[in-house]
Amino acid sequence: MSAPRVDRSLQGIGLCTLGYAFLALQDASIKWLVADYSVVSILFWRSLVVVLACLLAGRLRLVQRVWRSPSRRLLVVRGLLSLVAWLLYYTAARDLTLAEMTTLYFSAPIMVTVLAVVILKERASGWQWFTLVIGFVGVMIACRPSNMTEPLPIVLTLLAAMCWAFTYIQLRQVDDQTSVLEQMLITNGVFVICMMLALPWTHTPSPTSAWLGMLGAGLVGGIGQFLLFASFQRATAILLAPFEYTGLVWAFLLSNLVWGTLMDESLMIGAGLIAVSGTLAMIVGRHPAQDVVGAECSVTQPLYPATTDSELVGGAEGFGAQASLDPESVEHRGQQS
């Protein structure tokens, strides 16, 4: 009886690691594009791909559930806050390396602890404060204040992380019957609508290669999210927590391979401390309602909308994933769409 459980855990670790690799590819693609093209255009096409993928998987039933969701307004507000975070994050991408961006991004879970105490009046244990101090020291080392000549990109990235931390706190109020696909559709739908309104003032002419690159960023980002959700259904949050920080490894590798960036000691030490802080925080102070992934959605809810009977979501032409009467809940604390 124990062998299948071990196999599923190994599958979860593999899917989690691969998922963060795809999300690192998304960030690398967008970092490459923002040097020449509008962040608004990039986010529009990237989000449009995710919306279409959600509709392909959930079809009309997904749209109906989104419209009736009791958390609809909350998720729209959360989508707007996430949009601000992404705009800040990818604006900073013009001046920061991929490794620096990702390292500072992973400070968001650290900020959640502070916000939970301040806003939700939760009590943090001594161990939680200890892990918070470790993470704060890691962020300070990664920022390298003594060598910082252009602080604005770092400030923008930390502000983005703060916005994401606020979205994590908002997830405590999301109805537990709201599925992951519903959250993804609402969040990315907000992105598409807002970016569409801004396009006439921000659009920059793009050749076909750039346009395909934007669509590709959305595709790899969507695949990354889907792989993460699949991994959370196969392994516990505590088991997967350390592997979340493989995102830092992928970012370091891509930064070196694509841009030839050499990793200095301060960034590597800071990234290591942030990873240790996040992992310890998960182990010593885990609370199911705080389990989130990336910057866009909670995964304490079912992956797919509940159905009256078992069916293939998306059919043969879709993802072909089985959605049962009582979908298995998946829990994780986490990143990035």
Tab-separated table of C-alpha atoms in Angstrom:
chain	number	residue	atom	x	y	z
A	1	MET	CA	0.000	0.000	0.000
A	2	SER	CA	2.909	2.381	0.642
A	3	ALA	CA	4.561	1.999	-2.785
A	4	PRO	CA	1.940	3.972	-4.764
A	5	ARG	CA	2.130	6.766	-2.184
A	6	VAL	CA	5.908	7.025	-2.614
A	7	ASP	CA	5.541	6.964	-6.385
A	8	ARG	CA	2.974	9.775	-6.292
A	9	SER	CA	5.259	11.844	-4.065
A	10	LEU	CA	8.136	11.402	-6.502
A	11	GLN	CA	5.814	12.378	-9.339
A	12	GLY	CA	4.818	15.471	-7.386
A	13	ILE	CA	8.449	16.492	-6.847
A	14	GLY	CA	9.224	16.001	-10.531
A	15	LEU	CA	6.176	17.963	-11.687
A	16	CYS	CA	6.887	20.753	-9.186
A	17	THR	CA	10.493	21.115	-10.344
A	18	LEU	CA	9.438	21.069	-13.997
A	19	GLY	CA	6.664	23.582	-13.300
A	20	TYR	CA	9.104	26.107	-11.852
A	21	ALA	CA	11.378	25.544	-14.843
A	22	PHE	CA	8.532	26.601	-17.156
A	23	LEU	CA	7.761	29.639	-14.984
A	24	ALA	CA	11.443	30.629	-15.127
A	25	LEU	CA	11.247	30.327	-18.929
A	26	GLN	CA	8.217	32.630	-18.880
A	27	ASP	CA	10.134	35.252	-16.893
A	28	ALA	CA	13.167	34.903	-19.162
A	29	SER	CA	10.981	35.325	-22.267
A	30	ILE	CA	9.302	38.428	-20.890
A	31	LYS	CA	12.583	39.911	-19.682
A	32	TRP	CA	13.908	39.488	-23.224
A	33	LEU	CA	10.830	41.168	-24.695
A	34	VAL	CA	10.542	44.151	-22.332
A	35	ALA	CA	13.808	45.571	-23.637
A	36	ASP	CA	12.012	46.551	-26.863
A	37	TYR	CA	8.287	46.193	-26.347
A	38	SER	CA	5.575	47.528	-24.058
A	39	VAL	CA	4.914	45.659	-20.811
A	40	VAL	CA	1.208	46.244	-21.451
A	41	SER	CA	1.341	44.470	-24.829
A	42	ILE	CA	3.307	41.571	-23.393
A	43	LEU	CA	0.937	41.068	-20.458
A	44	PHE	CA	-2.090	41.305	-22.769
A	45	TRP	CA	-0.983	38.488	-25.068
A	46	ARG	CA	0.433	36.404	-22.232
A	47	SER	CA	-2.830	36.634	-20.254
A	48	LEU	CA	-4.988	36.039	-23.314
A	49	VAL	CA	-3.300	32.674	-23.835
A	50	VAL	CA	-4.054	31.662	-20.223
A	51	VAL	CA	-7.701	32.772	-20.553
A	52	LEU	CA	-8.141	30.707	-23.723
A	53	ALA	CA	-6.522	27.684	-22.061
A	54	CYS	CA	-8.897	27.991	-19.073
A	55	LEU	CA	-11.919	28.234	-21.374
A	56	LEU	CA	-10.714	25.207	-23.329
A	57	ALA	CA	-10.413	23.207	-20.109
A	58	GLY	CA	-13.593	24.372	-18.363
A	59	ARG	CA	-15.802	25.434	-21.265
A	60	LEU	CA	-19.237	26.967	-20.640
A	61	ARG	CA	-19.638	25.429	-17.176
A	62	LEU	CA	-16.530	27.302	-16.012
A	63	VAL	CA	-17.938	30.634	-17.220
A	64	GLN	CA	-21.254	29.935	-15.465
A	65	ARG	CA	-19.508	29.123	-12.184
A	66	VAL	CA	-17.366	32.265	-12.427
A	67	TRP	CA	-20.472	34.395	-12.906
A	68	ARG	CA	-22.187	32.831	-9.875
A	69	SER	CA	-19.095	32.711	-7.652
A	70	PRO	CA	-19.606	34.416	-4.247
A	71	SER	CA	-15.924	35.425	-4.394
A	72	ARG	CA	-16.198	37.056	-7.817
A	73	ARG	CA	-15.795	40.657	-6.648
A	74	LEU	CA	-12.977	39.781	-4.274
A	75	LEU	CA	-11.105	37.980	-7.058
A	76	VAL	CA	-11.563	40.929	-9.415
A	77	VAL	CA	-10.008	43.246	-6.807
A	78	ARG	CA	-7.266	40.701	-6.253
A	79	GLY	CA	-6.718	40.530	-10.014
A	80	LEU	CA	-6.236	44.303	-10.147
A	81	LEU	CA	-3.688	44.133	-7.332
A	82	SER	CA	-1.893	41.268	-9.071
A	83	LEU	CA	-1.843	43.330	-12.255
A	84	VAL	CA	-0.096	46.183	-10.441
A	85	ALA	CA	2.443	43.664	-9.131
A	86	TRP	CA	3.174	42.270	-12.594
A	87	LEU	CA	3.518	45.755	-14.108
A	88	LEU	CA	6.030	46.705	-11.405
A	89	TYR	CA	7.876	43.393	-11.705
A	90	TYR	CA	8.324	43.397	-15.460
A	91	THR	CA	9.116	47.109	-15.572
A	92	ALA	CA	11.999	46.366	-13.210
A	93	ALA	CA	13.022	43.502	-15.505
A	94	ARG	CA	14.583	45.994	-17.909
A	95	ASP	CA	17.327	46.795	-15.396
A	96	LEU	CA	17.681	43.674	-13.221
A	97	THR	CA	19.060	40.263	-14.095
A	98	LEU	CA	16.672	37.329	-14.103
A	99	ALA	CA	18.402	35.932	-11.005
A	100	GLU	CA	17.981	39.230	-9.127
A	101	MET	CA	14.312	39.489	-10.091
A	102	THR	CA	13.506	35.975	-8.950
A	103	THR	CA	15.455	36.269	-5.703
A	104	LEU	CA	13.631	39.443	-4.697
A	105	TYR	CA	10.306	37.948	-5.806
A	106	PHE	CA	10.730	35.127	-3.288
A	107	SER	CA	10.666	37.683	-0.484
A	108	ALA	CA	6.854	37.803	-0.875
A	109	PRO	CA	6.153	34.837	1.452
A	110	ILE	CA	8.291	36.550	4.105
A	111	MET	CA	6.106	39.661	3.869
A	112	VAL	CA	2.981	37.515	4.312
A	113	THR	CA	4.017	36.763	7.912
A	114	VAL	CA	4.207	40.458	8.754
A	115	LEU	CA	0.933	41.282	6.995
A	116	ALA	CA	-0.859	38.384	8.708
A	117	VAL	CA	0.169	39.833	12.085
A	118	VAL	CA	-0.666	43.439	11.197
A	119	ILE	CA	-3.856	42.954	9.169
A	120	LEU	CA	-5.309	39.653	10.369
A	121	LYS	CA	-4.076	40.061	13.957
A	122	GLU	CA	-2.570	36.587	13.909
A	123	ARG	CA	0.047	35.643	16.466
A	124	ALA	CA	3.410	34.541	15.095
A	125	SER	CA	5.517	32.075	17.059
A	126	GLY	CA	9.134	32.662	18.012
A	127	TRP	CA	10.229	30.269	15.279
A	128	GLN	CA	8.224	32.217	12.684
A	129	TRP	CA	9.878	35.474	13.714
A	130	PHE	CA	13.258	33.725	13.552
A	131	THR	CA	12.611	32.565	9.981
A	132	LEU	CA	11.393	36.069	9.129
A	133	VAL	CA	14.687	37.568	10.323
A	134	ILE	CA	16.631	35.023	8.237
A	135	GLY	CA	14.624	35.953	5.152
A	136	PHE	CA	15.000	39.682	5.782
A	137	VAL	CA	18.780	39.304	6.088
A	138	GLY	CA	18.742	37.304	2.844
A	139	VAL	CA	16.842	40.072	1.032
A	140	MET	CA	19.250	42.727	2.324
A	141	ILE	CA	22.275	40.718	1.190
A	142	ALA	CA	20.709	40.026	-2.217
A	143	CYS	CA	19.963	43.746	-2.680
A	144	ARG	CA	23.630	44.608	-1.957
A	145	PRO	CA	22.913	48.117	-0.612
A	146	SER	CA	26.616	49.052	-0.648
A	147	ASN	CA	26.829	48.439	-4.423
A	148	MET	CA	23.409	49.776	-5.351
A	149	THR	CA	23.701	52.694	-7.787
A	150	GLU	CA	20.195	52.403	-9.314
A	151	PRO	CA	17.788	51.562	-6.482
A	152	LEU	CA	14.541	52.124	-8.434
A	153	PRO	CA	14.347	48.646	-10.100
A	154	ILE	CA	14.961	46.960	-6.734
A	155	VAL	CA	12.311	49.125	-5.077
A	156	LEU	CA	9.837	48.272	-7.863
A	157	THR	CA	10.484	44.532	-7.436
A	158	LEU	CA	10.058	44.703	-3.654
A	159	LEU	CA	6.845	46.698	-4.119
A	160	ALA	CA	5.647	43.974	-6.499
A	161	ALA	CA	6.451	41.365	-3.846
A	162	MET	CA	4.497	43.431	-1.321
A	163	CYS	CA	1.484	43.525	-3.663
A	164	TRP	CA	1.676	39.754	-4.049
A	165	ALA	CA	1.842	39.402	-0.274
A	166	PHE	CA	-1.404	41.391	-0.018
A	167	THR	CA	-3.010	39.074	-2.581
A	168	TYR	CA	-2.011	36.104	-0.425
A	169	ILE	CA	-3.812	37.675	2.538
A	170	GLN	CA	-6.906	38.226	0.374
A	171	LEU	CA	-7.024	34.511	-0.368
A	172	ARG	CA	-8.184	33.861	3.205
A	173	GLN	CA	-11.560	35.297	2.174
A	174	VAL	CA	-11.995	33.273	-1.024
A	175	ASP	CA	-14.785	30.704	-0.890
A	176	ASP	CA	-13.281	27.209	-0.636
A	177	GLN	CA	-15.512	25.949	-3.439
A	178	THR	CA	-13.976	28.356	-5.946
A	179	SER	CA	-11.754	26.209	-8.139
A	180	VAL	CA	-8.259	26.999	-9.369
A	181	LEU	CA	-9.485	27.348	-12.949
A	182	GLU	CA	-12.098	29.892	-11.837
A	183	GLN	CA	-9.426	31.950	-10.094
A	184	MET	CA	-7.111	31.753	-13.098
A	185	LEU	CA	-9.898	32.810	-15.459
A	186	ILE	CA	-10.964	35.794	-13.348
A	187	THR	CA	-7.419	37.003	-12.677
A	188	ASN	CA	-6.229	36.722	-16.257
A	189	GLY	CA	-9.549	38.056	-17.536
A	190	VAL	CA	-8.927	41.208	-15.476
A	191	PHE	CA	-5.454	41.415	-17.025
A	192	VAL	CA	-6.809	41.099	-20.575
A	193	ILE	CA	-9.544	43.724	-20.108
A	194	CYS	CA	-7.255	46.283	-18.427
A	195	MET	CA	-4.432	45.783	-20.911
A	196	MET	CA	-6.854	46.019	-23.830
A	197	LEU	CA	-7.994	49.430	-22.567
A	198	ALA	CA	-4.392	50.597	-22.233
A	199	LEU	CA	-3.131	49.227	-25.561
A	200	PRO	CA	-4.082	52.263	-27.720
A	201	TRP	CA	-1.738	54.461	-25.624
A	202	THR	CA	1.075	51.995	-25.033
A	203	HIS	CA	1.200	49.746	-28.089
A	204	THR	CA	4.514	49.439	-29.870
A	205	PRO	CA	4.599	47.874	-33.361
A	206	SER	CA	5.837	44.311	-33.042
A	207	PRO	CA	7.153	41.974	-35.733
A	208	THR	CA	5.734	38.487	-35.988
A	209	SER	CA	8.632	37.014	-34.021
A	210	ALA	CA	7.947	39.302	-31.039
A	211	TRP	CA	4.217	38.611	-31.208
A	212	LEU	CA	4.885	34.870	-31.185
A	213	GLY	CA	7.276	35.384	-28.270
A	214	MET	CA	4.501	37.015	-26.242
A	215	LEU	CA	2.139	34.142	-26.990
A	216	GLY	CA	4.927	31.709	-26.145
A	217	ALA	CA	5.436	33.393	-22.771
A	218	GLY	CA	1.774	32.850	-21.971
A	219	LEU	CA	1.951	29.239	-23.134
A	220	VAL	CA	4.978	28.270	-21.028
A	221	GLY	CA	3.568	30.200	-18.055
A	222	GLY	CA	0.241	28.393	-18.339
A	223	ILE	CA	1.983	25.011	-18.625
A	224	GLY	CA	4.070	25.885	-15.567
A	225	GLN	CA	0.970	26.681	-13.496
A	226	PHE	CA	-0.788	23.517	-14.625
A	227	LEU	CA	2.257	21.368	-13.731
A	228	LEU	CA	2.370	22.956	-10.274
A	229	PHE	CA	-1.301	22.257	-9.644
A	230	ALA	CA	-0.793	18.639	-10.746
A	231	SER	CA	2.185	18.291	-8.399
A	232	PHE	CA	0.189	19.577	-5.418
A	233	GLN	CA	-2.348	16.791	-5.965
A	234	ARG	CA	0.385	14.165	-5.687
A	235	ALA	CA	2.500	15.340	-2.739
A	236	THR	CA	2.071	17.287	0.485
A	237	ALA	CA	2.852	20.975	0.767
A	238	ILE	CA	5.585	20.345	3.322
A	239	LEU	CA	7.328	17.854	1.017
A	240	LEU	CA	7.187	20.228	-1.958
A	241	ALA	CA	8.138	23.406	-0.059
A	242	PRO	CA	11.939	23.120	-0.575
A	243	PHE	CA	11.490	22.319	-4.273
A	244	GLU	CA	9.611	25.589	-4.750
A	245	TYR	CA	12.994	27.273	-4.524
A	246	THR	CA	14.315	25.366	-7.528
A	247	GLY	CA	12.853	28.428	-9.254
A	248	LEU	CA	15.936	30.262	-8.031
A	249	VAL	CA	18.210	27.612	-9.544
A	250	TRP	CA	16.445	27.787	-12.914
A	251	ALA	CA	16.629	31.591	-12.857
A	252	PHE	CA	20.357	31.495	-12.091
A	253	LEU	CA	20.983	28.993	-14.903
A	254	LEU	CA	18.937	30.913	-17.491
A	255	SER	CA	20.509	34.194	-16.434
A	256	ASN	CA	23.929	32.697	-17.070
A	257	LEU	CA	23.109	30.806	-20.275
A	258	VAL	CA	21.058	33.493	-22.015
A	259	TRP	CA	22.668	36.710	-20.791
A	260	GLY	CA	26.030	35.414	-19.569
A	261	THR	CA	25.402	36.816	-16.102
A	262	LEU	CA	27.955	35.745	-13.519
A	263	MET	CA	26.460	35.015	-10.110
A	264	ASP	CA	28.198	36.945	-7.341
A	265	GLU	CA	28.479	35.686	-3.784
A	266	SER	CA	26.070	38.163	-2.219
A	267	LEU	CA	23.182	37.198	-4.541
A	268	MET	CA	23.778	33.472	-4.027
A	269	ILE	CA	24.009	33.830	-0.237
A	270	GLY	CA	20.893	36.009	-0.154
A	271	ALA	CA	18.956	33.549	-2.314
A	272	GLY	CA	20.029	30.687	-0.061
A	273	LEU	CA	18.880	32.472	3.094
A	274	ILE	CA	15.522	33.348	1.514
A	275	ALA	CA	15.042	29.704	0.503
A	276	VAL	CA	15.910	28.487	4.022
A	277	SER	CA	13.558	31.068	5.530
A	278	GLY	CA	10.636	30.087	3.329
A	279	THR	CA	11.133	26.373	3.853
A	280	LEU	CA	11.420	26.679	7.642
A	281	ALA	CA	8.379	28.936	7.753
A	282	MET	CA	6.382	26.270	5.923
A	283	ILE	CA	7.509	23.512	8.290
A	284	VAL	CA	7.117	25.297	11.642
A	285	GLY	CA	4.082	27.469	10.994
A	286	ARG	CA	1.989	25.920	8.260
A	287	HIS	CA	-1.656	26.987	8.152
A	288	PRO	CA	-3.862	25.489	5.404
A	289	ALA	CA	-5.575	28.825	4.696
A	290	GLN	CA	-2.201	30.390	3.947
A	291	ASP	CA	-1.220	27.855	1.302
A	292	VAL	CA	-0.857	29.629	-2.020
A	293	VAL	CA	1.168	29.276	-5.157
A	294	GLY	CA	2.810	31.907	-7.224
A	295	ALA	CA	1.204	35.249	-7.559
A	296	GLU	CA	-2.062	34.431	-9.143
A	297	CYS	CA	-4.101	31.786	-7.425
A	298	SER	CA	-4.750	29.710	-4.389
A	299	VAL	CA	-4.638	25.958	-4.618
A	300	THR	CA	-6.449	25.072	-1.404
A	301	GLN	CA	-9.480	24.707	-3.677
A	302	PRO	CA	-10.268	21.953	-6.217
A	303	LEU	CA	-8.351	22.178	-9.478
A	304	TYR	CA	-11.500	21.980	-11.606
A	305	PRO	CA	-15.053	23.241	-10.969
A	306	ALA	CA	-17.254	20.717	-9.205
A	307	THR	CA	-19.558	18.796	-11.523
A	308	THR	CA	-22.732	16.857	-10.937
A	309	ASP	CA	-21.071	13.725	-12.244
A	310	SER	CA	-17.646	12.598	-13.331
A	311	GLU	CA	-16.528	13.723	-16.778
A	312	LEU	CA	-13.467	14.541	-18.799
A	313	VAL	CA	-12.766	18.263	-18.481
A	314	GLY	CA	-11.943	19.679	-21.861
A	315	GLY	CA	-12.662	16.402	-23.640
A	316	ALA	CA	-10.253	14.857	-26.131
A	317	GLU	CA	-9.395	18.223	-27.537
A	318	GLY	CA	-8.692	19.740	-24.095
A	319	PHE	CA	-6.472	18.687	-21.237
A	320	GLY	CA	-8.376	15.426	-20.890
A	321	ALA	CA	-8.150	15.554	-17.102
A	322	GLN	CA	-10.599	13.637	-14.982
A	323	ALA	CA	-12.737	15.779	-12.659
A	324	SER	CA	-14.542	13.688	-10.051
A	325	LEU	CA	-17.657	14.477	-8.020
A	326	ASP	CA	-15.496	15.546	-5.068
A	327	PRO	CA	-12.188	16.797	-6.508
A	328	GLU	CA	-9.153	16.337	-4.311
A	329	SER	CA	-8.125	19.585	-2.653
A	330	VAL	CA	-4.550	20.656	-3.165
A	331	GLU	CA	-2.599	22.783	-0.737
A	332	HIS	CA	0.643	24.693	-1.115
A	333	ARG	CA	2.292	27.944	-0.161
A	334	GLY	CA	4.091	29.617	-2.870
A	335	GLN	CA	4.971	32.204	-7.058
A	336	GLN	CA	4.567	33.274	-10.158
A	337	SER	CA	2.201	33.156	-12.983
